[in-house]
Every structure is written in structure tokens, then in C-alpha cells.
Short mmCIF file of C-alpha atoms in Angstrom, two decimals:
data_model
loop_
_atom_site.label_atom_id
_atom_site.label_comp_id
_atom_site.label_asym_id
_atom_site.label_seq_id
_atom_site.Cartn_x
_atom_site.Cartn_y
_atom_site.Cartn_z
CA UNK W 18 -14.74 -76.80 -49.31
CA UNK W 19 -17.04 -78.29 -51.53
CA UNK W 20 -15.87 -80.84 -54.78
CA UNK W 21 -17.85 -82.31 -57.47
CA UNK W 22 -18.61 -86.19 -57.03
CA UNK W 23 -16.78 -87.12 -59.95
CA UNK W 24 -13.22 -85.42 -59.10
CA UNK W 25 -13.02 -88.02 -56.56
CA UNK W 26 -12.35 -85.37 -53.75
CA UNK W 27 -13.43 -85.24 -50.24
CA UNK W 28 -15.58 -82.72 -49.33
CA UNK W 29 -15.34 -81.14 -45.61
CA UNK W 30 -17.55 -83.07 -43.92
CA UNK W 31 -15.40 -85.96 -43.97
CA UNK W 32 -13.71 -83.68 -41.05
CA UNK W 33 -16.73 -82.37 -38.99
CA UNK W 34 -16.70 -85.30 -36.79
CA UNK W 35 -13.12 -84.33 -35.97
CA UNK W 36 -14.40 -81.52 -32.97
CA UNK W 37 -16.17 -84.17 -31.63
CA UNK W 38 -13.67 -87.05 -32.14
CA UNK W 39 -10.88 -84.91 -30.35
CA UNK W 40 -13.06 -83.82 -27.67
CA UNK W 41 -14.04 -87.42 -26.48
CA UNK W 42 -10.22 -87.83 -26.58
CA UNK W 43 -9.89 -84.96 -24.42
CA UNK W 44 -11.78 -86.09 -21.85
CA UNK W 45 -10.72 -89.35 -21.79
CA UNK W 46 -7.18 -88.38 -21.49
CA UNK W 47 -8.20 -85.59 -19.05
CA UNK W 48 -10.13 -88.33 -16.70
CA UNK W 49 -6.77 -90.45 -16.90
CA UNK W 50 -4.82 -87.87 -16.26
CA UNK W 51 -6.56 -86.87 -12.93
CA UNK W 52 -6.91 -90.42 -11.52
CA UNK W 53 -3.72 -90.67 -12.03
CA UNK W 54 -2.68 -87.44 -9.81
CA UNK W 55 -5.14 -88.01 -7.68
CA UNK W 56 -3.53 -91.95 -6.93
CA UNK W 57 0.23 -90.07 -6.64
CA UNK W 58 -1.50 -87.40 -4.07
CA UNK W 59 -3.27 -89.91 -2.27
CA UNK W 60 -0.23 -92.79 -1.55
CA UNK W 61 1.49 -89.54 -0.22
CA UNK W 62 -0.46 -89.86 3.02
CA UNK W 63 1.27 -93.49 2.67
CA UNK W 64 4.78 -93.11 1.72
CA UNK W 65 7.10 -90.18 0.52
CA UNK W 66 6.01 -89.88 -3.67
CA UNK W 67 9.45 -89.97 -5.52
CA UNK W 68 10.06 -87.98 -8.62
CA UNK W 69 9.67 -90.63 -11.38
CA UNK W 70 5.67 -91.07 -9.99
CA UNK W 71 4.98 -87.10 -10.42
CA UNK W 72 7.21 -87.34 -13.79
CA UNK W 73 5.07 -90.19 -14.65
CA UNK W 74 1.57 -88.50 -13.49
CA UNK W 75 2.38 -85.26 -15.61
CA UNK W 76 3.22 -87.00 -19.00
CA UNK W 77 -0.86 -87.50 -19.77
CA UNK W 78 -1.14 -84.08 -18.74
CA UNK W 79 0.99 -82.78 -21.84
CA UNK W 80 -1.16 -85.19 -23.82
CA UNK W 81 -4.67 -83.26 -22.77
CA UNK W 82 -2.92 -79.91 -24.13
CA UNK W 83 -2.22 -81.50 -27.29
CA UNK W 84 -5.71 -82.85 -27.62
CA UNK W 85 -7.15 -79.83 -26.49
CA UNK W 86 -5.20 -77.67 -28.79
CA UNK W 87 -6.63 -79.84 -31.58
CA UNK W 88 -9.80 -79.58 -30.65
CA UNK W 89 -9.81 -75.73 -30.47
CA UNK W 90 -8.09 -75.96 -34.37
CA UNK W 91 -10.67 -77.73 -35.83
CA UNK W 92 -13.18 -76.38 -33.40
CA UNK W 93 -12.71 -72.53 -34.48
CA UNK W 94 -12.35 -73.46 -38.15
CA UNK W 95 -16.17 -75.37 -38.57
CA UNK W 96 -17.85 -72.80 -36.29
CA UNK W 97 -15.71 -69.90 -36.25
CA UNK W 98 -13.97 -69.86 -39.78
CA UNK W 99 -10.66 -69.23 -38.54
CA UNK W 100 -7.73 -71.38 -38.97
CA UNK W 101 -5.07 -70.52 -36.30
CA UNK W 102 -1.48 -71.19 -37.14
CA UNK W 103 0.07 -70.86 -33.59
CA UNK W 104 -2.89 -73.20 -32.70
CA UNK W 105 -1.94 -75.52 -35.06
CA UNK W 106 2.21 -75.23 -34.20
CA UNK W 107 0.78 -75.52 -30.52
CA UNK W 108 -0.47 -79.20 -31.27
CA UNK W 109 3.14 -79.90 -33.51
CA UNK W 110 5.13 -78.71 -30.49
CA UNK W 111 3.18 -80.71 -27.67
CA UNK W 112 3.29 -84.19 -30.01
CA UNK W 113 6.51 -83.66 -29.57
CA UNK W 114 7.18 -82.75 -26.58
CA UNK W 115 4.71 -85.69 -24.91
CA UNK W 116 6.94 -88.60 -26.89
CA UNK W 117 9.75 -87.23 -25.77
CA UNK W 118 8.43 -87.26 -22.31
CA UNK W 119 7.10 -90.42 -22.63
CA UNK W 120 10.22 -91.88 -23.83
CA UNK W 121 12.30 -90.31 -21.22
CA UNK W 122 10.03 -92.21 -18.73
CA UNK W 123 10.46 -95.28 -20.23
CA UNK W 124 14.20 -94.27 -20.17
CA UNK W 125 14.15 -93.83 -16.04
CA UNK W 126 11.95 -96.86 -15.59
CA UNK W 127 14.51 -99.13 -17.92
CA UNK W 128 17.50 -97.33 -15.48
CA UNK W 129 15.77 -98.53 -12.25
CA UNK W 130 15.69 -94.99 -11.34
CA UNK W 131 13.75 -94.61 -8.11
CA UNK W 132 13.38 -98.91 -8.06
CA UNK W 133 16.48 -100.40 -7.95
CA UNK W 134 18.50 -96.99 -7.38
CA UNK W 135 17.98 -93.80 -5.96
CA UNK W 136 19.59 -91.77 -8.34
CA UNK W 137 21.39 -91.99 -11.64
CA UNK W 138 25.27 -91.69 -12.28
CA UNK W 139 26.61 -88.61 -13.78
CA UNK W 140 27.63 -90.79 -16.97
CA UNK W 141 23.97 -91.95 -17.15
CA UNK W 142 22.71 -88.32 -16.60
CA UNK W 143 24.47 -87.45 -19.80
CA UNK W 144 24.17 -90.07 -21.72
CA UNK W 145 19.96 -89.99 -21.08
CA UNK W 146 20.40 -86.02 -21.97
CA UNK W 147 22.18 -86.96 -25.38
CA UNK W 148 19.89 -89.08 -26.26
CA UNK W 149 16.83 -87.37 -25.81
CA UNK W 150 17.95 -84.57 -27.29
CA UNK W 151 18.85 -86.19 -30.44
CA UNK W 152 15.36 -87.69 -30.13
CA UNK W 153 13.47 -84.57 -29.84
CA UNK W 154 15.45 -82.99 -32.22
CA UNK W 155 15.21 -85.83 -35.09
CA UNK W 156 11.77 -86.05 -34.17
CA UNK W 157 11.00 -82.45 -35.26
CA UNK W 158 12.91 -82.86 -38.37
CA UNK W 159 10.52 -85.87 -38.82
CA UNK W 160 7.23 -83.89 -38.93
CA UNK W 161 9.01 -81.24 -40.70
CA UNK W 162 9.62 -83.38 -43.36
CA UNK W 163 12.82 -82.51 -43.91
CA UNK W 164 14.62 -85.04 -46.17
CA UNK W 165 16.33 -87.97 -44.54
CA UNK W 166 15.26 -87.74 -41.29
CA UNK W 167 12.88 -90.35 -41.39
CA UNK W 168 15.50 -92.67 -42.23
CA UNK W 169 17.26 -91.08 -39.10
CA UNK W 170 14.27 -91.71 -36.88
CA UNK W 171 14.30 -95.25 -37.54
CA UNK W 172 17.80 -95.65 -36.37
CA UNK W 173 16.98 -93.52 -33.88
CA UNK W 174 14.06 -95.74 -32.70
CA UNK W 175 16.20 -98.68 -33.31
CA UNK W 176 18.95 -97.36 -30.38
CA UNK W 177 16.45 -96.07 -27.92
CA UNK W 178 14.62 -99.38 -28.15
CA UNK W 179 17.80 -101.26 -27.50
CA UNK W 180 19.12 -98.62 -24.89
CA UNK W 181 15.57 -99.30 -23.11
CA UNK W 182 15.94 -103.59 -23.29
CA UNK W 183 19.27 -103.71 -22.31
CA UNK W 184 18.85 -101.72 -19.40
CA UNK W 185 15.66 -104.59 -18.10
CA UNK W 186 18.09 -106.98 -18.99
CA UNK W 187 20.21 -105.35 -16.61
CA UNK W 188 18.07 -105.28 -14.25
CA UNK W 189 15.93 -108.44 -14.46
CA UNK W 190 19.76 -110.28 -13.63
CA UNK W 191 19.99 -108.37 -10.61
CA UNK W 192 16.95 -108.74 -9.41
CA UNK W 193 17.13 -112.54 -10.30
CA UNK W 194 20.39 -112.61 -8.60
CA UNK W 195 19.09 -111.03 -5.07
CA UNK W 196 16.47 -113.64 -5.24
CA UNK W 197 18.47 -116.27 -5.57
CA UNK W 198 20.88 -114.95 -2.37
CA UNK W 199 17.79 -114.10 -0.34
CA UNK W 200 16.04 -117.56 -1.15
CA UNK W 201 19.85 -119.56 -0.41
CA UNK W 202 20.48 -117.23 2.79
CA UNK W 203 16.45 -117.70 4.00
CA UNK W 204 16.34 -113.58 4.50
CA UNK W 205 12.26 -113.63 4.15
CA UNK W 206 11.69 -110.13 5.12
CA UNK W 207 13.08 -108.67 1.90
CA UNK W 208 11.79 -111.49 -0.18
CA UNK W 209 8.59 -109.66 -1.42
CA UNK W 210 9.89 -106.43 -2.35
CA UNK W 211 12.76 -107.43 -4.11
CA UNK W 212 9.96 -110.08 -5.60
CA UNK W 213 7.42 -107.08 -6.17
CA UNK W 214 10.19 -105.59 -8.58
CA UNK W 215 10.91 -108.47 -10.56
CA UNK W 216 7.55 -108.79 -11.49
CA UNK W 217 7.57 -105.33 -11.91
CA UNK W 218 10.21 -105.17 -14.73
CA UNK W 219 8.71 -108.08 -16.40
CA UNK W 220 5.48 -106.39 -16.61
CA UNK W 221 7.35 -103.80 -18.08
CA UNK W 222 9.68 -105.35 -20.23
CA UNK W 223 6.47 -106.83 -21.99
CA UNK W 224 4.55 -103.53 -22.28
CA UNK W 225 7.17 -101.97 -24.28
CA UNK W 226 7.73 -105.06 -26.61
CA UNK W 227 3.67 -103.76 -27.34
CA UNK W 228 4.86 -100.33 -27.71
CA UNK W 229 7.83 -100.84 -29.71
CA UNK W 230 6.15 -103.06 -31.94
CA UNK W 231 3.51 -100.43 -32.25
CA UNK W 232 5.65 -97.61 -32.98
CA UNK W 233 7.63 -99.02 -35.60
CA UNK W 234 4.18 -100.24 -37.23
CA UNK W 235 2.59 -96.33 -37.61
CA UNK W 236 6.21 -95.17 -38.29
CA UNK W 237 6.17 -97.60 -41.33
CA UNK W 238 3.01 -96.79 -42.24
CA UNK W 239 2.96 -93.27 -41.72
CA UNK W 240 6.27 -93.04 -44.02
CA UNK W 241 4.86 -95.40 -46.61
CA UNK W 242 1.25 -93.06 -46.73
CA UNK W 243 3.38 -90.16 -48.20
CA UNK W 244 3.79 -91.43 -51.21
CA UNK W 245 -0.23 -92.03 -51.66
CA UNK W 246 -1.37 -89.00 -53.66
CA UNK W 247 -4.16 -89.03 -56.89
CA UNK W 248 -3.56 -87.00 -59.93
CA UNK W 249 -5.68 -85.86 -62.63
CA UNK W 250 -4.97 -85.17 -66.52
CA UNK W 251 -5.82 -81.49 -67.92
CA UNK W 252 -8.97 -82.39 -69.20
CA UNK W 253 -10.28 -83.29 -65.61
CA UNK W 254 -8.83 -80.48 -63.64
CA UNK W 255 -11.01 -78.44 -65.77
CA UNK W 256 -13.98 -79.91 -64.81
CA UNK W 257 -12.67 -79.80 -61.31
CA UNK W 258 -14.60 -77.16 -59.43
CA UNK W 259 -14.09 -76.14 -55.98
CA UNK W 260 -15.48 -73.00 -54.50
CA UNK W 261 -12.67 -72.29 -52.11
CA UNK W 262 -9.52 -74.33 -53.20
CA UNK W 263 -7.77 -75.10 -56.27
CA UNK W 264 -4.67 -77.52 -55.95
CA UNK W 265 -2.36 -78.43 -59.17
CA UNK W 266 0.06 -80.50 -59.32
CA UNK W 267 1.79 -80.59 -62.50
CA UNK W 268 2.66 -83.78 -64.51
CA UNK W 269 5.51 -84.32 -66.85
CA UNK W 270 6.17 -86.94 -69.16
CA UNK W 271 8.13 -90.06 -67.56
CA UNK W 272 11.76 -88.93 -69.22
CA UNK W 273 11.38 -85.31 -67.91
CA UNK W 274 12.59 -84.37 -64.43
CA UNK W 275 10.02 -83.33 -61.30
CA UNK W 276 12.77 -81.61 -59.27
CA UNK W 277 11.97 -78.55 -59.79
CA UNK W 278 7.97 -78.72 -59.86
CA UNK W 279 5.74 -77.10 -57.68
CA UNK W 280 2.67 -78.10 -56.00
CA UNK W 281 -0.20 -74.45 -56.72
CA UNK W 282 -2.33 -74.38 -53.85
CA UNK W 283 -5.22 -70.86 -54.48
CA UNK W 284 -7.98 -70.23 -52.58
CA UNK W 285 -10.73 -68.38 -54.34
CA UNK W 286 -10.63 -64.64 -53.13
CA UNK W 287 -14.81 -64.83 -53.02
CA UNK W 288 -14.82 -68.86 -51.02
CA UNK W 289 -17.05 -67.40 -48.71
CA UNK W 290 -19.45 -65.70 -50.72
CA UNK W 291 -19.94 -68.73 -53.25
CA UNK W 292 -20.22 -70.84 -50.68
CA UNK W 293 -23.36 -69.08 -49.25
CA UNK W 294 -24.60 -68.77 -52.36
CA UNK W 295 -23.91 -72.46 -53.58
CA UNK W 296 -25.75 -73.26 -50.04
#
């Protein structure tokens, strides 16, 4: 898509270096992602893996797809001119699905599942279900942008953050409390492991103050860059020229209503064929 200089638009190559851009990401992700299987495979020769390591070791995995799906969109529409919409619903679905999964770990790590217990209580079971479920779910409503979900998500962030605290809380005191028996009663032999988790949870208590902090930062701004948009008068949309795309937006005066307005998104039937012969 090309755009005169003076209409203020951005013309595609703004976006080539996305290919790239996602395929460094790719990689990146893809390198992390097999150290990090490779690590679980290699302590089993050590000790018996439990299920919250291999849960943990295939959450980068479903970010790889994601990135990989992205890079194949914008990959097939520079050099390929296609633009693939299950491609493109491929990359919605596995955001999705990887901060779900990601906050379900955080969710078993908070619990002390596989650290300070073995294995969750039924109540727990459900409640974790419940809640991830309403995340996933408010979460697609989210990037749907369907109205008053993003005020959901915040609450929704709000209770999963606390849900995720109070549980270290939890689990800080009891750990906090064994050290205090072990240290009074002079049992040494269980002194480092019980130690080794305490530091553990503290470590992880401060990593997701970073990531809650960081979450409700692009939430905020991600909400407050919707209503960023430019406009243009009549007089300038006719001088706006575009060999491929034509986007109006209508304007009314301040006392007049916009519920009802449309946004008129054409693409030229001949794009291709003026843009080989603007070239």
C-alpha cells in the first residue's frame, strides 16, 4: 500500500521488518524453549521430573507457535501476496492460549503444587478450573473487542493477582514456620530444603510483583491506544490517494450522534496492477 507524504499515512514498509523481527523472536523463544526441555530431560537421570516442570517446559513451546504463526502471516503477505485468515486466527488463538498457560503456572507455583504439596485439593482443583476459565474466556472477549470486557479484564487481573499473592503469603508463613521448629528442635538434615523453598517463593513472589506490574502497564496502555485514531476533512480525503486501500471514516458535527456510523474500508479491484505500474 502506497500513500502520498502529505496524508500523513504509513506506507508498508513501516511493516517489512516485521518477517524479520518475528523470526529473531522465533528463534529466540525456540532456543529457550529447548534448553529448557533439554534441563527437565536431563535432571530425569537425577530425580523423578514432576508434572509442574514438564507443564512449565511446554508453556514457551506454545509461545514459538504463536511467533511462528506470525511470522508465516506477515511472511506470505510481503513475498507471497496472500493474507491468510486462519493464519492470522492461529496467532489470536495461541496468545491466548500461552497467557492462560502461563497464568495457570503461576497459579500451581503460588499453590505449592509439587513444592510444598503433592497434589491439590478437590476444592482447589475447581476453584483453579473456574478461574481460568473465566480468564480465557474474558480474555477472548478482550481481543474481540467486545464492549466491556476490558473493564472485566481488569477485575479479572485484579483477582488472579490477589489469588496468586495470597497463596505465597500462604506459603512463605509455613515455610517460615518449619524453619523456625527445625532451627528450635536442631533437625539439620531438613534445614536446607525446607530453606531452598523459602528462598524459592521469595524469588518468586518478587518476579511476579515485575510481571504484574508489567501487565497492568500494556493493559493500560493498550486500552488507552484505542482511542488514538487521525481524521481528515473532505477536502483532504480527496487528495488522499492510495493504490490499494481507501478507508473513510465519516465525521459529524459535535451535536449529531456517531452510533450508527460506519468505518468504509475498499480495496481497489486493480491494487495489483497500479502498483506495478506506479513501481
Amino acid at each position: 500500500m502506497e500513500t502520498s507524504s502529505g496524508s500523513g499515512g504509513v506506507s508498508d514498509g513501516a511493516y517489512e521488518l516485521l518477517p524479520p523481527l518475528y523470526f529473531t523472536f522465533t528463534l529466540i523463544w525456540a532456543l529457550s524453549a529447548a534448553s529448557w526441555t533439554f534441563n527437565t530431560c536431563m535432571n530425569a537421570h537425577f530425580q523423578q521430573p514432576n508434572k509442574l516442570q514438564w507443564m512449565l517446559a511446554s508453556v514457551p513451546w506454545i509461545k514459538v507457535l504463536q511467533l511462528s504463526l506470525s511470522f508465516l502471516f506477515w511472511y506470505s503477505y510481503f513475498y507471497s501476496n496472500m493474507c491468510s485468515l486462519w493464519v492470522s486466527f492461529g496467532v489470536y488463538i495461541m496468545g491466548i492460549v500461552f497467557k492462560t498457560s502461563a497464568f495457570v503456572s503461576f497459579f500451581l507455583i503460588s499453590h505449592g503444587y509439587c513444592i510444598t504439596c503433592h497434589r491439590l485439593s478437590l476444592s482447589e482443583r475447581r476453584t483453579m478450573a473456574i478461574q481460568s476459565c473465566v480468564f480465557y474466556m474474558t480474555l477472548v472477549g478482550y481481543r474481540a473487542s467486545v464492549p466491556y470486557f476490558s473493564g472485566l479484564l481488569l477485575v479479572n487481573y485484579l483477582i488472579v493477582f490477589y489469588v496468586i499473592f495470597n497463596h505465597i503469603s500462604r506459603n512463605l508463613n509455613v515455610l517460615r514456620d518449619q524453619l523456625s521448629f527445625i532451627e528450635d528442635e536442631s533437625v539439620h538434615a531438613m534445614h536446607d530444603a525446607v530453606y531452598t523453598k523459602y528462598i524459592m517463593f521469595k524469588k518468586f513472589r518478587g518476579a511476579m510483583n515485575v510481571v504484574a506490574v508489567s501487565e497492568l502497564a500494556v493493559f493500560i496502555s493498550m486500552d488507552n491506544s484505542l482511542e488514538n485514531y487521525w481524521e481528515m476533512d473532505a477536502e483532504s480525503f480527496k487528495d488522499f490517494r492510495s493504490h490499494e486501500w481507501h478507508i473513510g471514516v465519516p465525521t459529524l458535527p459535535h451535536k449529531e450522534s456517531l452510533k450508527d456510523s460506519v468505518v468504509v474500508v475498499i480495496r481497489h479491484p486493480n491494487a495489483y496492477s497500479l502498483s506495478s505500474i506506479g513501481s
